[in-house]
Structure formats: C-alpha cells, structure tokens
Short mmCIF file of C-alpha atoms and ligand atoms in Angstrom, two decimals:
data_model
loop_
_atom_site.label_atom_id
_atom_site.label_comp_id
_atom_site.label_asym_id
_atom_site.label_seq_id
_atom_site.Cartn_x
_atom_site.Cartn_y
_atom_site.Cartn_z
CA UNK A 1 0.00 0.00 0.00
CA UNK A 2 1.13 3.54 -0.67
CA UNK A 3 2.30 6.07 1.85
CA UNK A 4 0.48 9.24 2.86
CA UNK A 5 -0.17 11.80 0.09
CA UNK A 6 2.93 13.69 -0.97
CA UNK A 7 2.95 17.24 -2.16
CA UNK A 8 5.34 18.93 -4.55
CA UNK A 9 3.79 22.33 -4.22
CA UNK A 10 6.23 25.24 -4.31
CA UNK A 11 6.38 27.86 -1.56
CA UNK A 12 4.93 30.70 -3.65
CA UNK A 13 2.15 28.42 -4.84
CA UNK A 14 1.44 27.43 -1.23
CA UNK A 15 1.17 31.10 -0.32
CA UNK A 16 -1.25 31.68 -3.18
CA UNK A 17 -3.37 28.71 -2.18
CA UNK A 18 -3.41 29.79 1.46
CA UNK A 19 -4.63 33.24 0.44
CA UNK A 20 -7.31 31.92 -1.88
CA UNK A 21 -8.60 29.41 0.65
CA UNK A 22 -8.67 32.10 3.33
CA UNK A 23 -10.69 34.29 0.96
CA UNK A 24 -13.00 31.43 0.16
CA UNK A 25 -13.46 30.59 3.83
CA UNK A 26 -14.28 34.22 4.56
CA UNK A 27 -16.85 34.35 1.81
CA UNK A 28 -18.46 31.11 2.96
CA UNK A 29 -18.88 32.51 6.45
CA UNK A 30 -20.84 35.30 4.79
CA UNK A 31 -23.08 32.69 3.15
CA UNK A 32 -21.61 33.07 -0.33
CA UNK A 33 -20.33 30.28 -2.54
CA UNK A 34 -17.00 31.24 -3.97
CA UNK A 35 -15.74 29.29 -6.96
CA UNK A 36 -12.27 27.89 -6.54
CA UNK A 37 -9.75 30.12 -8.28
CA UNK A 38 -7.43 28.81 -10.92
CA UNK A 39 -4.10 27.96 -9.36
CA UNK A 40 -1.27 30.27 -10.15
CA UNK A 41 1.58 27.84 -10.64
CA UNK A 42 4.34 30.02 -9.26
CA UNK A 43 2.87 32.95 -11.09
CA UNK A 44 2.01 31.09 -14.31
CA UNK A 45 -1.42 30.11 -15.58
CA UNK A 46 -0.75 26.39 -15.55
CA UNK A 47 -3.65 24.09 -14.74
CA UNK A 48 -2.26 20.98 -13.07
CA UNK A 49 -4.05 17.82 -14.21
CA UNK A 50 -3.94 14.38 -12.61
CA UNK A 51 -5.14 11.10 -14.11
CA UNK A 52 -6.50 8.19 -12.06
CA UNK A 53 -7.13 5.10 -14.17
CA UNK A 54 -4.68 5.08 -17.07
CA UNK A 55 -6.48 2.75 -19.47
CA UNK A 56 -8.01 3.45 -22.85
CA UNK A 57 -10.51 6.08 -21.76
CA UNK A 58 -8.30 7.71 -19.14
CA UNK A 59 -5.51 8.15 -21.66
CA UNK A 60 -7.99 9.55 -24.20
CA UNK A 61 -9.51 11.92 -21.66
CA UNK A 62 -6.07 13.14 -20.60
CA UNK A 63 -5.28 13.92 -24.24
CA UNK A 64 -8.53 15.86 -24.55
CA UNK A 65 -7.74 17.77 -21.35
CA UNK A 66 -4.30 18.72 -22.66
CA UNK A 67 -5.83 19.82 -25.96
CA UNK A 68 -8.55 21.81 -24.19
CA UNK A 69 -6.30 24.41 -22.60
CA UNK A 70 -2.92 25.75 -23.74
CA UNK A 71 -1.66 25.78 -20.14
CA UNK A 72 -2.99 22.40 -18.99
CA UNK A 73 -0.20 20.11 -17.84
CA UNK A 74 -0.42 16.47 -16.81
CA UNK A 75 1.55 16.23 -13.55
CA UNK A 76 0.55 12.96 -11.85
CA UNK A 77 -0.77 9.57 -12.92
CA UNK A 78 -2.20 6.65 -10.97
CA UNK A 79 -3.35 3.16 -11.84
CA UNK A 80 -3.66 -0.13 -10.02
CA UNK A 81 -0.86 -1.44 -12.28
CA UNK A 82 2.54 -0.07 -13.19
CA UNK A 83 2.42 -1.34 -16.79
CA UNK A 84 -0.78 0.64 -17.41
CA UNK A 85 0.64 3.91 -16.04
CA UNK A 86 3.83 3.56 -18.03
CA UNK A 87 2.10 2.71 -21.31
CA UNK A 88 -0.27 5.65 -20.91
CA UNK A 89 2.55 8.05 -20.01
CA UNK A 90 4.56 6.92 -23.00
CA UNK A 91 1.76 7.46 -25.47
CA UNK A 92 0.77 10.85 -24.00
CA UNK A 93 4.41 12.05 -23.81
CA UNK A 94 4.94 11.11 -27.44
CA UNK A 95 2.02 13.27 -28.46
CA UNK A 96 2.25 16.17 -26.01
CA UNK A 97 5.98 16.46 -25.14
CA UNK A 98 6.55 18.83 -22.18
CA UNK A 99 2.81 19.14 -21.41
CA UNK A 100 3.25 15.70 -19.88
CA UNK A 101 5.40 16.49 -16.88
CA UNK A 102 5.20 13.20 -14.97
CA UNK A 103 8.44 11.68 -13.73
CA UNK A 104 8.60 8.24 -12.08
CA UNK A 105 8.07 9.82 -8.65
CA UNK A 106 4.65 11.05 -9.82
CA UNK A 107 3.47 7.70 -11.18
CA UNK A 108 1.51 5.88 -8.48
CA UNK A 109 0.20 2.33 -8.29
CA UNK A 110 -1.73 0.00 -5.96
CA UNK A 111 -5.15 0.64 -4.44
CA UNK A 112 -4.13 3.90 -2.77
CA UNK A 113 -2.76 5.50 -5.93
CA UNK A 114 -5.61 8.04 -5.93
CA UNK A 115 -4.52 9.48 -2.60
CA UNK A 116 -1.02 10.03 -3.95
CA UNK A 117 -2.28 11.59 -7.18
CA UNK A 118 -4.60 13.90 -5.24
CA UNK A 119 -1.67 14.82 -3.02
CA UNK A 120 0.07 16.47 -5.99
CA UNK A 121 -1.66 19.83 -5.67
CA UNK A 122 -3.93 19.42 -8.66
CA UNK A 123 -6.43 21.76 -10.24
CA UNK A 124 -8.24 19.05 -12.19
CA UNK A 125 -8.42 15.29 -11.90
CA UNK A 126 -9.68 12.76 -14.43
CA UNK A 127 -11.38 9.74 -12.83
CA UNK A 128 -11.34 6.85 -15.28
CA UNK A 129 -10.98 3.65 -13.31
CA UNK A 130 -13.59 0.89 -13.39
CA UNK A 131 -16.79 2.44 -11.98
CA UNK A 132 -16.65 0.63 -8.63
CA UNK A 133 -13.97 3.04 -7.42
CA UNK A 134 -15.65 6.24 -8.61
CA UNK A 135 -17.60 7.14 -5.44
CA UNK A 136 -14.51 6.93 -3.20
CA UNK A 137 -12.29 8.72 -5.73
CA UNK A 138 -14.86 11.46 -6.34
CA UNK A 139 -15.29 12.01 -2.60
CA UNK A 140 -11.53 12.30 -2.10
CA UNK A 141 -11.17 14.65 -5.08
CA UNK A 142 -13.93 16.99 -3.93
CA UNK A 143 -12.61 16.96 -0.37
CA UNK A 144 -9.18 17.88 -1.77
CA UNK A 145 -10.78 20.86 -3.59
CA UNK A 146 -10.06 19.63 -7.12
CA UNK A 147 -12.22 20.04 -10.24
CA UNK A 148 -13.27 16.68 -11.67
CA UNK A 149 -13.88 14.95 -14.94
CA UNK A 150 -15.71 11.74 -13.92
CA UNK A 151 -16.16 8.96 -16.43
CA UNK A 152 -19.50 7.16 -16.55
CA UNK A 153 -21.00 5.27 -14.82
CA UNK A 154 -20.28 6.76 -11.41
CA UNK A 155 -21.17 3.80 -9.18
CA UNK A 156 -22.26 0.16 -9.25
CA UNK A 157 -24.63 0.07 -6.26
CA UNK A 158 -27.01 2.31 -4.34
CA UNK A 159 -24.59 3.19 -1.49
CA UNK A 160 -22.14 4.33 -4.20
CA UNK A 161 -24.79 6.49 -5.88
CA UNK A 162 -25.74 8.09 -2.56
CA UNK A 163 -22.09 8.87 -1.90
CA UNK A 164 -21.78 10.48 -5.35
CA UNK A 165 -24.86 12.61 -4.63
CA UNK A 166 -23.22 13.83 -1.42
CA UNK A 167 -19.95 14.60 -3.17
CA UNK A 168 -21.77 16.47 -5.93
CA UNK A 169 -23.56 18.58 -3.31
CA UNK A 170 -20.26 19.31 -1.59
CA UNK A 171 -18.68 20.26 -4.93
CA UNK A 172 -21.50 22.71 -5.50
CA UNK A 173 -20.86 24.30 -2.10
CA UNK A 174 -17.15 24.51 -2.81
CA UNK A 175 -17.63 25.94 -6.32
CA UNK A 176 -15.92 22.97 -7.96
CA UNK A 177 -16.79 21.68 -11.41
CA UNK A 178 -17.80 18.09 -12.01
CA UNK A 179 -18.09 17.22 -15.68
CA UNK A 180 -19.52 13.78 -16.41
CA UNK A 181 -18.33 11.39 -19.11
CA UNK A 182 -21.95 10.86 -20.17
CA UNK A 183 -20.66 12.31 -23.40
CA UNK A 184 -23.85 12.54 -25.45
CA UNK A 185 -24.81 15.53 -23.31
CA UNK A 186 -21.85 17.29 -24.97
CA UNK A 187 -22.71 16.29 -28.54
CA UNK A 188 -23.97 19.31 -30.48
CA UNK A 189 -26.43 17.33 -32.63
CA UNK A 190 -27.90 15.43 -29.68
CA UNK A 191 -28.13 18.63 -27.65
CA UNK A 192 -30.01 20.45 -30.41
CA UNK A 193 -32.32 17.49 -31.08
CA UNK A 194 -33.18 16.94 -27.41
CA UNK A 195 -33.61 20.63 -26.77
CA UNK A 196 -36.22 20.74 -29.59
CA UNK A 197 -38.02 17.76 -28.08
CA UNK A 198 -38.00 19.39 -24.65
CA UNK A 199 -39.49 22.47 -26.34
CA UNK A 200 -42.42 20.33 -27.51
CA UNK A 201 -41.43 19.50 -31.13
CA UNK A 202 -43.29 16.15 -30.93
CA UNK A 203 -45.82 17.11 -28.27
CA UNK A 204 -45.71 15.23 -24.98
CA UNK A 205 -43.31 12.30 -24.85
CA UNK A 206 -45.26 9.14 -24.04
CA UNK A 207 -42.73 6.42 -24.75
CA UNK A 208 -39.03 5.93 -25.40
CA UNK A 209 -37.23 2.90 -26.78
CA UNK A 210 -33.52 2.74 -25.97
CA UNK A 211 -31.51 0.23 -28.02
CA UNK A 212 -27.87 -0.52 -27.25
CA UNK A 213 -27.50 -3.73 -29.20
CA UNK A 214 -23.81 -4.42 -29.68
CA UNK A 215 -21.15 -7.11 -29.89
CA UNK A 216 -18.86 -8.49 -27.20
CA UNK A 217 -16.01 -6.42 -25.75
CA UNK A 218 -12.34 -7.17 -24.99
CA UNK A 219 -10.92 -9.79 -22.65
CA UNK A 220 -7.37 -9.42 -21.35
CA UNK A 221 -6.60 -13.06 -20.61
CA UNK A 222 -5.09 -14.51 -17.47
CA UNK A 223 -1.55 -15.01 -16.21
CA UNK A 224 -0.27 -17.51 -13.67
CA UNK A 225 1.32 -14.74 -11.60
CA UNK A 226 -1.97 -12.85 -11.21
CA UNK A 227 -4.05 -13.20 -8.05
CA UNK A 228 -7.81 -13.49 -8.52
CA UNK A 229 -8.11 -9.85 -7.50
CA UNK A 230 -5.66 -8.83 -10.24
CA UNK A 231 -7.45 -11.03 -12.77
CA UNK A 232 -10.78 -9.42 -11.94
CA UNK A 233 -9.40 -5.88 -12.04
CA UNK A 234 -7.75 -6.47 -15.40
CA UNK A 235 -10.98 -7.99 -16.74
CA UNK A 236 -13.24 -5.69 -14.76
CA UNK A 237 -16.07 -5.57 -17.33
CA UNK A 238 -17.20 -9.07 -16.36
CA UNK A 239 -17.54 -8.59 -12.60
CA UNK A 240 -20.60 -6.76 -11.32
CA UNK A 241 -18.83 -5.27 -8.29
CA UNK A 242 -16.43 -3.54 -10.68
CA UNK A 243 -18.54 -2.66 -13.74
CA UNK A 244 -22.14 -2.87 -12.53
CA UNK A 245 -22.81 -5.31 -15.45
CA UNK A 246 -23.20 -3.98 -18.99
CA UNK A 247 -26.66 -2.57 -18.29
CA UNK A 248 -24.76 -0.11 -16.10
CA UNK A 249 -21.34 0.09 -17.73
CA UNK A 250 -22.46 0.53 -21.35
CA UNK A 251 -26.21 1.00 -21.52
CA UNK A 252 -26.05 3.94 -19.11
CA UNK A 253 -25.28 6.11 -22.16
CA UNK A 254 -28.70 5.30 -23.64
CA UNK A 255 -30.56 5.37 -20.34
CA UNK A 256 -29.06 8.80 -19.71
CA UNK A 257 -30.50 10.16 -22.95
CA UNK A 258 -33.90 8.75 -21.96
CA UNK A 259 -33.59 10.37 -18.55
CA UNK A 260 -32.64 13.69 -20.14
CA UNK A 261 -35.71 13.50 -22.41
CA UNK A 262 -37.95 12.83 -19.41
CA UNK A 263 -36.65 15.76 -17.39
CA UNK A 264 -34.06 13.92 -15.26
CA UNK A 265 -36.63 12.64 -12.81
CA UNK A 266 -36.57 9.27 -11.06
CA UNK A 267 -38.66 6.47 -12.58
CA UNK A 268 -41.31 4.88 -10.38
CA UNK A 269 -40.24 1.26 -10.89
CA UNK A 270 -38.68 -1.20 -13.31
CA UNK A 271 -39.35 -4.75 -14.47
CA UNK A 272 -36.83 -6.64 -16.56
CA UNK A 273 -35.79 -9.80 -18.34
CA UNK A 274 -32.17 -10.74 -18.74
CA UNK A 275 -29.70 -13.56 -18.83
CA UNK A 276 -26.49 -15.05 -20.06
CA UNK A 277 -27.12 -17.10 -23.17
CA UNK A 278 -23.82 -17.09 -25.05
CA UNK A 279 -21.48 -15.72 -22.39
CA UNK A 280 -21.28 -19.12 -20.72
CA UNK A 281 -17.52 -19.65 -20.27
CA UNK A 282 -15.92 -18.92 -16.91
CA UNK A 283 -13.67 -16.27 -18.46
CA UNK A 284 -16.69 -13.98 -18.83
CA UNK A 285 -17.09 -13.66 -15.06
CA UNK A 286 -20.72 -13.62 -13.98
CA UNK A 287 -22.42 -10.73 -15.81
CA UNK A 288 -25.35 -11.17 -18.20
CA UNK A 289 -25.15 -10.73 -21.98
CA UNK A 290 -28.62 -9.21 -22.44
CA UNK A 291 -31.08 -7.09 -20.48
CA UNK A 292 -34.54 -5.84 -21.47
CA UNK A 293 -36.05 -3.42 -18.98
CA UNK A 294 -39.35 -1.55 -18.84
CA UNK A 295 -39.06 1.60 -16.76
CA UNK A 296 -42.31 3.14 -15.48
CA UNK A 297 -42.50 6.90 -15.10
CA UNK A 298 -45.31 9.11 -13.78
CA UNK A 299 -48.32 9.70 -16.08
CA UNK A 300 -48.04 6.26 -17.71
CA UNK A 301 -44.88 7.19 -19.59
CA UNK A 302 -42.60 4.20 -20.28
CA UNK A 303 -38.99 3.73 -21.27
CA UNK A 304 -38.30 0.35 -22.90
CA UNK A 305 -34.59 -0.32 -22.74
CA UNK A 306 -32.77 -3.12 -24.54
CA UNK A 307 -29.10 -3.97 -24.44
CA UNK A 308 -27.17 -6.93 -25.73
CA UNK A 309 -23.50 -7.94 -26.01
CA UNK A 310 -23.59 -10.93 -28.33
CA UNK A 311 -21.69 -11.63 -31.55
CA UNK A 312 -23.39 -12.22 -34.89
CA UNK A 313 -26.65 -10.42 -34.08
CA UNK A 314 -28.36 -7.27 -35.34
CA UNK A 315 -26.57 -4.25 -33.87
CA UNK A 316 -28.16 -0.88 -33.31
CA UNK A 317 -27.58 2.04 -30.96
CA UNK A 318 -30.45 4.49 -31.20
CA UNK A 319 -33.00 6.36 -29.11
CA UNK A 320 -36.55 6.21 -30.51
CA UNK A 321 -38.85 8.81 -28.98
CA UNK A 322 -42.63 8.74 -29.40
CA UNK A 323 -44.68 11.86 -28.73
CA UNK A 324 -48.33 12.84 -29.04
CA UNK A 325 -47.51 14.80 -32.22
CA UNK A 326 -44.50 13.09 -33.73
CA UNK A 327 -41.48 10.83 -33.40
CA UNK A 328 -37.72 11.24 -33.23
CA UNK A 329 -34.50 9.29 -33.61
CA UNK A 330 -32.05 11.12 -31.38
CA UNK A 331 -28.74 9.79 -32.70
CA UNK A 332 -29.94 10.28 -36.28
CA UNK A 333 -30.85 13.83 -35.17
CA UNK A 334 -34.17 13.50 -36.99
CA UNK A 335 -37.64 14.69 -35.99
CA UNK A 336 -40.60 13.35 -37.96
CA UNK A 337 -44.38 13.37 -38.15
CA UNK A 338 -46.13 10.31 -36.69
CA UNK A 339 -46.13 8.77 -40.20
CA UNK A 340 -42.32 9.03 -40.38
CA UNK A 341 -42.07 12.06 -42.70
CA UNK A 342 -38.92 13.89 -41.55
CA UNK A 343 -39.61 17.52 -40.70
CA UNK A 344 -36.27 18.49 -39.16
CA UNK A 345 -32.70 17.20 -39.26
CA UNK A 346 -29.66 18.63 -37.53
CA UNK A 347 -27.11 20.03 -39.94
CA UNK A 348 -24.83 22.07 -37.67
CA UNK A 349 -21.22 21.47 -36.66
CA UNK A 350 -20.21 18.10 -35.22
CA UNK A 351 -17.09 18.49 -33.10
CA UNK A 352 -15.98 15.49 -31.05
CA UNK A 353 -18.19 15.29 -27.97
CA UNK A 354 -15.20 13.96 -26.02
CA UNK A 355 -13.28 17.14 -26.81
CA UNK A 356 -16.25 19.39 -26.09
CA UNK A 357 -16.53 17.90 -22.56
CA UNK A 358 -13.02 19.04 -21.74
CA UNK A 359 -13.24 22.35 -23.59
CA UNK A 360 -16.28 23.27 -21.51
CA UNK A 361 -14.70 22.02 -18.27
CA UNK A 362 -11.53 24.05 -18.75
CA UNK A 363 -13.46 27.13 -19.88
CA UNK A 364 -15.62 26.82 -16.75
CA UNK A 365 -12.52 26.67 -14.56
CA UNK A 366 -10.94 29.67 -16.27
CA UNK A 367 -14.17 31.67 -16.01
CA UNK A 368 -14.88 30.62 -12.41
CA UNK A 369 -18.31 29.41 -13.55
CA UNK A 370 -18.48 25.83 -12.28
CA UNK A 371 -20.34 23.13 -14.19
CA UNK A 372 -21.90 20.49 -11.96
CA UNK A 373 -23.28 17.42 -13.77
CA UNK A 374 -23.63 15.61 -10.44
CA UNK A 375 -27.42 15.37 -10.44
CA UNK A 376 -27.93 13.62 -13.74
CA UNK A 377 -24.79 11.47 -13.61
CA UNK A 378 -25.88 10.03 -10.25
CA UNK A 379 -29.53 9.64 -11.28
CA UNK A 380 -28.81 7.99 -14.64
CA UNK A 381 -26.34 5.61 -12.99
CA UNK A 382 -29.01 4.67 -10.45
CA UNK A 383 -31.56 4.10 -13.23
CA UNK A 384 -29.10 1.66 -14.82
CA UNK A 385 -28.56 -0.08 -11.46
CA UNK A 386 -32.34 -0.27 -10.96
CA UNK A 387 -32.59 -2.05 -14.32
CA UNK A 388 -29.95 -4.57 -13.26
CA UNK A 389 -31.75 -5.13 -9.96
CA UNK A 390 -34.90 -5.93 -11.95
CA UNK A 391 -33.21 -8.31 -14.41
CA UNK A 392 -31.13 -10.08 -11.74
CA UNK A 393 -34.03 -10.54 -9.33
CA UNK A 394 -36.88 -11.03 -11.79
CA UNK A 395 -38.98 -8.73 -9.61
CA UNK A 396 -40.64 -5.38 -10.17
CA UNK A 397 -38.31 -3.11 -8.23
CA UNK A 398 -39.46 0.33 -7.16
CA UNK A 399 -37.21 3.37 -7.23
CA UNK A 400 -37.56 3.80 -3.48
CA UNK A 401 -36.46 0.23 -2.83
CA UNK A 402 -33.53 0.63 -5.21
CA UNK A 403 -32.16 4.00 -4.08
CA UNK A 404 -32.49 3.05 -0.41
CA UNK A 405 -30.85 -0.35 -0.91
CA UNK A 406 -27.97 -1.08 1.45
CA UNK A 407 -26.52 -3.80 -0.77
CA UNK A 408 -22.86 -2.84 -1.10
CA UNK A 409 -20.93 -4.79 -3.75
CA UNK A 410 -17.47 -3.93 -2.36
CA UNK A 411 -15.13 -6.79 -1.52
CA UNK A 412 -14.30 -7.37 2.15
CA UNK A 413 -10.84 -5.90 1.58
CA UNK A 414 -8.68 -4.48 -1.19
CA UNK A 415 -5.81 -6.93 -1.33
CA UNK A 416 -4.06 -8.93 -4.04
CA UNK A 417 -5.74 -12.08 -2.81
CA UNK A 418 -8.12 -14.78 -3.82
CA UNK A 419 -11.50 -13.36 -4.65
CA UNK A 420 -14.25 -15.74 -5.68
CA UNK A 421 -16.40 -15.00 -8.71
CA UNK A 422 -19.97 -14.60 -7.42
CA UNK A 423 -22.60 -16.93 -8.89
CA UNK A 424 -24.55 -15.80 -11.94
CA UNK A 425 -27.77 -14.10 -10.81
CA UNK A 426 -30.89 -16.28 -11.05
CA UNK A 427 -34.17 -14.40 -11.62
CA UNK A 428 -36.76 -15.51 -9.11
CA UNK A 429 -34.07 -16.54 -6.63
CA UNK A 430 -31.49 -13.74 -6.47
CA UNK A 431 -32.40 -10.99 -4.01
CA UNK A 432 -31.31 -7.52 -5.07
CA UNK A 433 -32.81 -5.13 -2.51
N1 NAD B 1 -17.58 7.87 -22.18
C1 NAD B 1 -17.27 6.86 -22.94
O1 NAD B 1 -17.66 6.81 -24.10
C2 NAD B 1 -16.43 5.76 -22.39
C3 NAD B 1 -15.74 4.90 -23.25
C4 NAD B 1 -14.96 3.88 -22.68
C5 NAD B 1 -14.90 3.74 -21.31
N2 NAD B 1 -15.60 4.58 -20.51
C6 NAD B 1 -15.55 4.43 -19.04
O2 NAD B 1 -14.24 4.78 -18.59
C7 NAD B 1 -13.87 3.96 -17.49
C8 NAD B 1 -12.57 3.22 -17.85
O3 NAD B 1 -12.79 2.41 -18.97
P1 NAD B 1 -11.60 1.99 -19.98
O4 NAD B 1 -12.23 1.57 -21.25
O5 NAD B 1 -10.56 3.03 -19.99
O6 NAD B 1 -11.06 0.68 -19.22
P2 NAD B 1 -9.53 0.22 -19.10
O7 NAD B 1 -9.55 -1.13 -18.51
O8 NAD B 1 -8.85 0.41 -20.42
O9 NAD B 1 -8.94 1.25 -18.06
C9 NAD B 1 -9.23 1.24 -16.70
C10 NAD B 1 -7.92 1.40 -15.96
O10 NAD B 1 -8.18 1.56 -14.57
C11 NAD B 1 -7.19 0.83 -13.88
N3 NAD B 1 -7.63 0.56 -12.52
C12 NAD B 1 -8.36 -0.47 -12.04
N4 NAD B 1 -8.59 -0.30 -10.73
C13 NAD B 1 -7.99 0.85 -10.37
C14 NAD B 1 -7.86 1.57 -9.16
N5 NAD B 1 -8.41 1.13 -8.02
N6 NAD B 1 -7.16 2.72 -9.18
C15 NAD B 1 -6.59 3.18 -10.31
N7 NAD B 1 -6.66 2.54 -11.48
C16 NAD B 1 -7.37 1.40 -11.52
C17 NAD B 1 -6.97 -0.40 -14.73
O11 NAD B 1 -5.75 -1.04 -14.43
C18 NAD B 1 -7.00 0.18 -16.12
O12 NAD B 1 -5.73 0.59 -16.55
C19 NAD B 1 -15.06 3.05 -17.23
O13 NAD B 1 -15.89 3.60 -16.26
C20 NAD B 1 -15.79 3.02 -18.56
O14 NAD B 1 -17.16 2.76 -18.43
C21 NAD B 1 -16.34 5.60 -21.02
#
C-alpha cells in the first residue's frame, strides 16, 4: 500500500493557495459560494491535471484535457498497475511532449494510488478507473478541492450512488466543477435534437425505446502470476462489483438520454428480463449478456430499454422517442411526423463530444463558472442499477427500494488475494434489494 499523500507544491504556490482558501473561507462565512480560483503555478497560468485510471478512456480523456487548454499540464498519474501507467505516459508524452510532466516519482500504483495523485496539488483530476472506485475517488477529489472529470458510470450500487450525490452537493458548495463522461450531453447534434423535443417538437413524450445492441467487448486473458483480484481488475467488465454489469457500464449512455428527455426525474419502478445465453464460459465472469427493462414513469410514460452484447446479431444504438404529435430518432438527429415524414434534421457542426466535454470544463474553470453534472450522472447511474436489480431478481423493483438499498458490492478488503467469482444471478431466486 502507498504512503500518505505527498505534495510537490512550491512555496509561492502554497502562499497563493493559502490566500485563496482564506478568501474562500471568509466568503463562505458570509453565506456566499466562492468558486475555486485557478491555481497560479508560481505565477504562471498552468492548470495541473492528474489522471487516475490510465487505461483506454483515461488516456484519451487526458489527451482531450491537454488539448482543451494551452496551459494544462499532466503532472501525476495513478493506476492499479505499473504497466498501465507507463504505457499511458509513454503514449501521452509522445504526443504532447513537455505538457506531460510526470516523472517516475509522480506515477503511483496500488489501491491507494488516488490518494497520492490527489496529493500532488492538482487543479483538475480525471477519474477513469472501473466504476466501482468512482464514489470513493470522487469524494476524495472533492474533499481535496479539485475540479473533476468523472467517467461514466459513477457507481455500481445504491450506497455508491448516494455517496456520489453527497460529493456532488459538496462540490456545488465549494464551487468545484464536475463534468460527467456521459458524453452525449456534450454532442452538439444530440443537444439540439433533445432541446427541440424538450421544447415540444413532438408534443408530450409518451414512450421511449432505448436500443444498445452491440457485440462483445475485450478480454485481457489470465496469467499464472496474477491473483484473482488482479485477474478481476484487469478484466473488470465481467464482474458486477467492478462494472455494474453492462446494463450499467455501457447501456447507461442510452438510459441517460432517456432520462434527459424525461426531465431527469426518477422512474417509479422497473421490471426486466435478462440472462447469459452465449457468455457461458468462466472467463466472462458472472455478468449477463442481455437485459430488457421496462421503466415506469409518472403519467403512464414508459422507457423500454434493450441492451445486448452478443456476436453475430443485429446491432443498433439508437434512441426512438414517441410523442403525441410526432417521433424522433435522437442519434440520427431526426424529428418526424407520426407517419415518419422527416420535418427536421440537424445540420450544424459536429465536433468530437469527447473534446467538447473538456473544452467546456476548462473554460468553466478559467471563467470561475463551475459546471456540476452531479445530479444527472448520479440519477442515470441509479436508473441503470435499478434495471440490473430488476433483471437479476426477476422482480418489479421500485425506485424507493432501489435507491435506499444497502446492498454494497465492495469486496471485504482491497488486497491482491483470492476473490471468488460470485454466482450468476438467477431471476426468481437472487435478491437484489
Ligand atoms: N464515455 C465513454 O464513451 C467511455 C468509453 C470507454 C470507457 N468509458 C468508461 O471509462 C472507465 C474506464 O474504462 P476503460 O475503457 O478506460 O477501461 P480500461 O480497462 O482500459 O482502463 C481502466 C484502468 O483503470 C485501472 N484501474 C483499475 N482499478 C484501479 C484503481 N483502483 N485505481 C486506479 N486505477 C485502476 C486499470 O488497471 C485500467 O488501466 C469506465 O468507467 C468506462 O465505463 C467511457
């Protein structure tokens, strides 16, 4: 395990931080919320970025952060595994040269790596580990006074979601930004399409169909030297305590668009069917390979949500929205009459939504106008967990039962030890709340 957080902050920077926190404390006493000021890195305008979780997405997000601001600098990196940190650092250094200022002493590993990264006097941290760790990492980041980019989903169980809600509220009080990796909210075409629907372009929305029908994902094999804990972390997608199952890990993108369309309110309940038809080998852990969930909302509105990870089947990722006066396909950016005649199609610019997320985060920090996506990222994650609770248990699960659930999927301890794969959930037998 790692030692206590280290700090490499310079004396002048310390002085600056002391002054700004004293100012902030003063203002809070007066009942005001003061946004955290941009650090002055010994008089410069550098924004110090840390990365926790140096895999595919973390490395991509770090690149987008460095592209988003001319003075953003990557200064610390953490991952459970040394090989992942080093590979990520190498690829980022190759592309960004001196903007990647991370020597070996600022590469951290093990389960406590996040404490060490957050001890490096950051302005911004990117949280891109498997979702299980997000609630604890987000809490630590907000407590450390750091702006956050938090990949989706943000938890795997209800206690995790409740913790994220608390951290988001604290971030709001502290004037910190939290930008969520629910990236479709940063896609110009999706934004314009959904904003038209929310303005009534198809009348009242009565039903939504969310399809995330896709193929299987990667598997990273096994090695004799790996403990079961290491094996599960390296293949985290297939273990519910780490990923939440694919209804949470992947389908949350679609469920989030549905939630957005319905005003980011909690559903009343969910009923679902799911199972593991082709993912039968042990190497696929214990998650399902398909989920079909009916979410009930107030006023008899329904969201029908389908997701599949099976090879050789029909694939489609799309949001079909049905209103009293028309229909819409959100990812196609098309609004039509009930008979299908298209009456509007988005034709504006289409910058990368992944880049827009970071551009807006860094602009918010520079302008002292915090963005806080905490509400919808927590709610949409919980909607995805509710769906899994319904498919695993085979029961109709209410929102109140789900959000108040005390089922905590964390392992007994974080050690490189033997960790059994839980049994595959059996609808009708498995208890989820
Ligand atoms: N927004 C999107 O479109 C999008 C796309 C892909 C992934 N994601 C999300 O990003 C996150 C990471 O996914 P990925 O594809 O990069 O996976 P990945 O396996 O490539 O990367 C995850 C990294 O986290 C590391 N890790 C595991 N436990 C850790 C811990 N306790 N502390 C620090 N590091 C730890 C792993 O070793 C690995 O290097 C997931 O939540 C995933 O759902 C989002």
